[in-house]
Coordinates of C-alpha atoms in Angstrom, one line a residue:
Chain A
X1 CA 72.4 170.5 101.7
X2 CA 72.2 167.1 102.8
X3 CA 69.4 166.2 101.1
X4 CA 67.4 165.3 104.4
X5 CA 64.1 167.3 105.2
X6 CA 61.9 167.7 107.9
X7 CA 58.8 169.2 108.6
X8 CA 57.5 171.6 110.3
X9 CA 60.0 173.8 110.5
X10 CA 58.1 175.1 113.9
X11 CA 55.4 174.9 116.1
X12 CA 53.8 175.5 119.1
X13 CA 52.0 173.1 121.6
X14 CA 50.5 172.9 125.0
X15 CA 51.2 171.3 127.4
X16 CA 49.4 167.3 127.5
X17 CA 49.1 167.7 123.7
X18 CA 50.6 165.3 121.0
X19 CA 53.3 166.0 118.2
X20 CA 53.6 164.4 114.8
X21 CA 57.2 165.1 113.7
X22 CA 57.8 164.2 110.1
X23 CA 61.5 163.1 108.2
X24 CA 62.2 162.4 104.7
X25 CA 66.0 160.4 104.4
X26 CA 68.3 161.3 101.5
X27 CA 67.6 158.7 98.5
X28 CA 69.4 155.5 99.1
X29 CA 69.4 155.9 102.6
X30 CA 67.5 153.0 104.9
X31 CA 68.4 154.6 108.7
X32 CA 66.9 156.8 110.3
X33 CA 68.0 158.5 114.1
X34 CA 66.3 160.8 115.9
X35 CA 67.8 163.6 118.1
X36 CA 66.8 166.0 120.7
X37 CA 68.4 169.4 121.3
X38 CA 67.7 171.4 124.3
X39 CA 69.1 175.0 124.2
X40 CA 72.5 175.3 124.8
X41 CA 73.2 171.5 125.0
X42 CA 74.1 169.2 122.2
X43 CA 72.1 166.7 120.7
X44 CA 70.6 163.4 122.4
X45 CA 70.1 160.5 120.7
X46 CA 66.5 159.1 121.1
X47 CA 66.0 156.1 118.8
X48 CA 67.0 154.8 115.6
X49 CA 64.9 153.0 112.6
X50 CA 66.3 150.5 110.8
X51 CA 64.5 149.2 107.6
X52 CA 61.3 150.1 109.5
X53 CA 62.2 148.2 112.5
X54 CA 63.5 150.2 116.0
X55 CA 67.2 149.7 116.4
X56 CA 68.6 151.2 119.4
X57 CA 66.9 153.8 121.7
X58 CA 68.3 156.7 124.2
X59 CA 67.3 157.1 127.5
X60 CA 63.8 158.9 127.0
X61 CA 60.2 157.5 128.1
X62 CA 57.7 155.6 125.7
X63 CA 55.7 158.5 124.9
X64 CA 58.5 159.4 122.5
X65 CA 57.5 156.8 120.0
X66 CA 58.3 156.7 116.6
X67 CA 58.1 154.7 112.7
X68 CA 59.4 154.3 109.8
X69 CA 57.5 153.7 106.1
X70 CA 58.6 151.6 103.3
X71 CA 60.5 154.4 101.5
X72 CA 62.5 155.2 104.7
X73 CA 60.4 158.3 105.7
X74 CA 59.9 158.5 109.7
X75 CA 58.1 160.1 111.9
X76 CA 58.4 160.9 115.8
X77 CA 55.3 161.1 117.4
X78 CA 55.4 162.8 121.4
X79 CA 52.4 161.9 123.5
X80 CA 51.6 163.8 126.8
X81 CA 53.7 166.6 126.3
X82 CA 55.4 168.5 128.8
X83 CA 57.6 172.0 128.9
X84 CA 60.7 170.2 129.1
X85 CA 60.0 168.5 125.6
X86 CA 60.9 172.3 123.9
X87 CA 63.6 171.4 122.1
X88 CA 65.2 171.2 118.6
X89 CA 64.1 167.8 116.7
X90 CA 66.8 166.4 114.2
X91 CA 66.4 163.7 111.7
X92 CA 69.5 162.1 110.2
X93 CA 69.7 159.5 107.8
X94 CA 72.3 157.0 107.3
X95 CA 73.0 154.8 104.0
X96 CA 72.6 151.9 107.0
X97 CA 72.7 151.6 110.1
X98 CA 76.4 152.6 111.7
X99 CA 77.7 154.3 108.8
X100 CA 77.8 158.1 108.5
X101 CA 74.9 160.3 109.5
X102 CA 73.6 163.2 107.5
X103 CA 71.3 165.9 109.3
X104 CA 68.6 167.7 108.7
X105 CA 67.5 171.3 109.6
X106 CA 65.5 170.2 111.9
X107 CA 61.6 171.3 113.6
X108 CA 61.8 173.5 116.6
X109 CA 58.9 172.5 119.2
X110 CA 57.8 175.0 121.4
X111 CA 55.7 173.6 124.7
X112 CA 53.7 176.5 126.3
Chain B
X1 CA 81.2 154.3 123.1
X2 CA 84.2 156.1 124.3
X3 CA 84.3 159.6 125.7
X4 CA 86.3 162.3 124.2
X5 CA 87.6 166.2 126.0
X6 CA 87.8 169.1 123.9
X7 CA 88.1 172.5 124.5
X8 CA 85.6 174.6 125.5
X9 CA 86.4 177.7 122.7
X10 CA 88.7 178.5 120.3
X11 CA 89.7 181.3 118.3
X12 CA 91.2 182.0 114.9
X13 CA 92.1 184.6 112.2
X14 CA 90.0 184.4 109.3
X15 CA 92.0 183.2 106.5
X16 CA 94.1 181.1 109.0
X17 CA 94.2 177.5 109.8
X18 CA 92.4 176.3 112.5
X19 CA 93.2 173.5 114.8
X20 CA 90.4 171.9 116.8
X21 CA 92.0 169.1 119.2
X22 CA 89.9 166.2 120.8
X23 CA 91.4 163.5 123.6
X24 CA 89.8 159.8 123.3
X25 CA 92.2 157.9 125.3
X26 CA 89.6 155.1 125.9
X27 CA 89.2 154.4 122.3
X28 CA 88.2 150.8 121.0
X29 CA 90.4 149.3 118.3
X30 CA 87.2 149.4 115.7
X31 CA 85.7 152.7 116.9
X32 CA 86.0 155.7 114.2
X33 CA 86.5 159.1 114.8
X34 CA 83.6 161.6 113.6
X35 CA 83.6 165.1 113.4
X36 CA 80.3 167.2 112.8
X37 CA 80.0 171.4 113.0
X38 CA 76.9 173.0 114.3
X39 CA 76.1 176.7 113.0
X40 CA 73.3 178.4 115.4
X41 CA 69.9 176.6 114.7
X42 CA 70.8 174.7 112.3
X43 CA 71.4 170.7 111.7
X44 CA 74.9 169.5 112.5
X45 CA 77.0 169.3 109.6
X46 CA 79.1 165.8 108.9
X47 CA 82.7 166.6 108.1
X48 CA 84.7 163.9 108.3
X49 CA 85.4 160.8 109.8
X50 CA 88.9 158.2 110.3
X51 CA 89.6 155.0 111.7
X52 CA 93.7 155.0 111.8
X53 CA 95.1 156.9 109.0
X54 CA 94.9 160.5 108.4
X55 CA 92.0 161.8 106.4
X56 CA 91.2 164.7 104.1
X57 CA 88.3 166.0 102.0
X58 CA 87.3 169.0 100.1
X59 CA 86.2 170.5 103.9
X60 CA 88.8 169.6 106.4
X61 CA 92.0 167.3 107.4
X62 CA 91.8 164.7 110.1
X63 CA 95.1 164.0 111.8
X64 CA 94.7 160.5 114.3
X65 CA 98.0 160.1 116.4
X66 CA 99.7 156.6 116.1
X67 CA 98.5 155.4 119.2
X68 CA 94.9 156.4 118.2
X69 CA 94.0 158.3 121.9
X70 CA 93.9 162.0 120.4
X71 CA 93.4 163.7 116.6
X72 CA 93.1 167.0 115.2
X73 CA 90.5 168.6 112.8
X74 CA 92.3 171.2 110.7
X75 CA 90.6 173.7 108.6
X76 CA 93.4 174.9 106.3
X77 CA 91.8 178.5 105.8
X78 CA 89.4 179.7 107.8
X79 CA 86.6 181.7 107.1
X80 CA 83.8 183.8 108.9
X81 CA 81.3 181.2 107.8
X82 CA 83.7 178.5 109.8
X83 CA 82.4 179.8 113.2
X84 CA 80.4 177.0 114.9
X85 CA 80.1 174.3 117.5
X86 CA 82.6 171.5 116.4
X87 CA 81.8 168.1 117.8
X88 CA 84.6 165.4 117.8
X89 CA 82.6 161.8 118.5
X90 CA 83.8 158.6 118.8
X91 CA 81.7 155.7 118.0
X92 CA 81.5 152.0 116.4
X93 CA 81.1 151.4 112.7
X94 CA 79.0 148.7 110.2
X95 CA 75.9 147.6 110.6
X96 CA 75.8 145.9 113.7
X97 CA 76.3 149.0 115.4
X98 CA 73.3 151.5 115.9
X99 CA 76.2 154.5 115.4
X100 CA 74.4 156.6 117.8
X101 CA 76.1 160.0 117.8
X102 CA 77.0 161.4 121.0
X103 CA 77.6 164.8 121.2
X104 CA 79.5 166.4 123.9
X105 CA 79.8 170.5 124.7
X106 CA 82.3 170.3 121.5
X107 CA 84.2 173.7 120.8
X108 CA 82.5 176.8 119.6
X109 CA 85.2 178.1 117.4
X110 CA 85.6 181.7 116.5
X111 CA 87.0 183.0 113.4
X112 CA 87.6 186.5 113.8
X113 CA 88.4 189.2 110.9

């Protein structure tokens, strides 16, 4: 257990609709890194959240948008959302930016 | 970030040691090397990491050659619960670096009875 949790653990969506994904770091950590994981591929790295500022993005479109609270919680928010968005979600946090990143479970999104 | 080549499978006897190579002949003289497992539908895993010198924790061995431009994950005994997706990644370090992971195919390892 890494410490790191995210919620949902599933869901379903159409396609157009809007996601709320939500992270919680392991204590101490101030980095957070978002990851998308189509079946079969390995992860892609979206963007990154640095003591609530973005630090780095991947090469995905601004509906994938994203924040992070004072206590280092984040969420990824998906706007407009198409079938190709069905993926695995991972969170992992980071005692700061660059250093070691710890994963969680991650929410499985389902556009129908 | 430099790229790194590993194979595609690999299998080994439970109980054995398992050897998971990775090439990363383009590597930067302050990049580390990062390895991470992935177990079907679940979160990768963080097992270790090294920048030069050879590396060991209560999980695994890291093994960088002299010249930096391969390494070698060993598992000393494997188990069923070993088989995954093993991700060697090579990428800067600190906080001036977003340390964005990225993940290649890796090599789905199979530890067999």
């Amino acid at each position: 257990e890494t410490g790191v949790t995210q919620s949902p653990t599933h869901l379903i969506k159409t396609r157009g609709q809007q996601v709320t994904l939500r992270c919680s770091s392991q204590s101490g950590h101030n980095t957070v890194s978002w990851y998308q994981q189509a079946l079969g591929q390995g992860p892609q790295f979206i963007f990154q959240y640095y003591r609530e500022e973005e630090n780095g993005r991947g090469n995905f479109p601004p509906r994938f948008s994203g924040l992070q609270f004072p206590n280092y919680s984040s969420e990824l928010n998906v706007n407009a959302l198409e079938l190709d968005d069905s993926a695995l979600y991972l969170c992992a946090s980071s005692l700061s930016s660059g250093m070691a990143q710890f994963f969680g479970p991650g929410t499985r999104l389902t556009v129908l | 970030d430099a790229k790194t080549t590993q194979p595609t499978s690999m299998d080994c006897a439970e109980g054995r040691a398992a050897n998971l190579p990775c090439n990363h002949s383009t590597i930067s003289g302050n990049e580390y090397v990062y390895w991470y497992r992935q177990i079907h539908s679940q979160g990768p895993q963080y097992i270790i990491h090294g920048l030069k010198n050879n590396e060991t924790n209560e999980m695994a061995s890291l093994i960088i050659t002299e010249d930096r431009k391969s390494s070698t994950l060993i598992l000393p005994h494997a188990t069923l619960r070993d088989t995954a997706v093993y991700y060697c990644i090579v990428r800067g370090h600190g906080s001036s670096n977003t340390g964005k992971l990225i993940f290649g195919q890796g090599t789905t390892l199979q530890v067999k009875p």
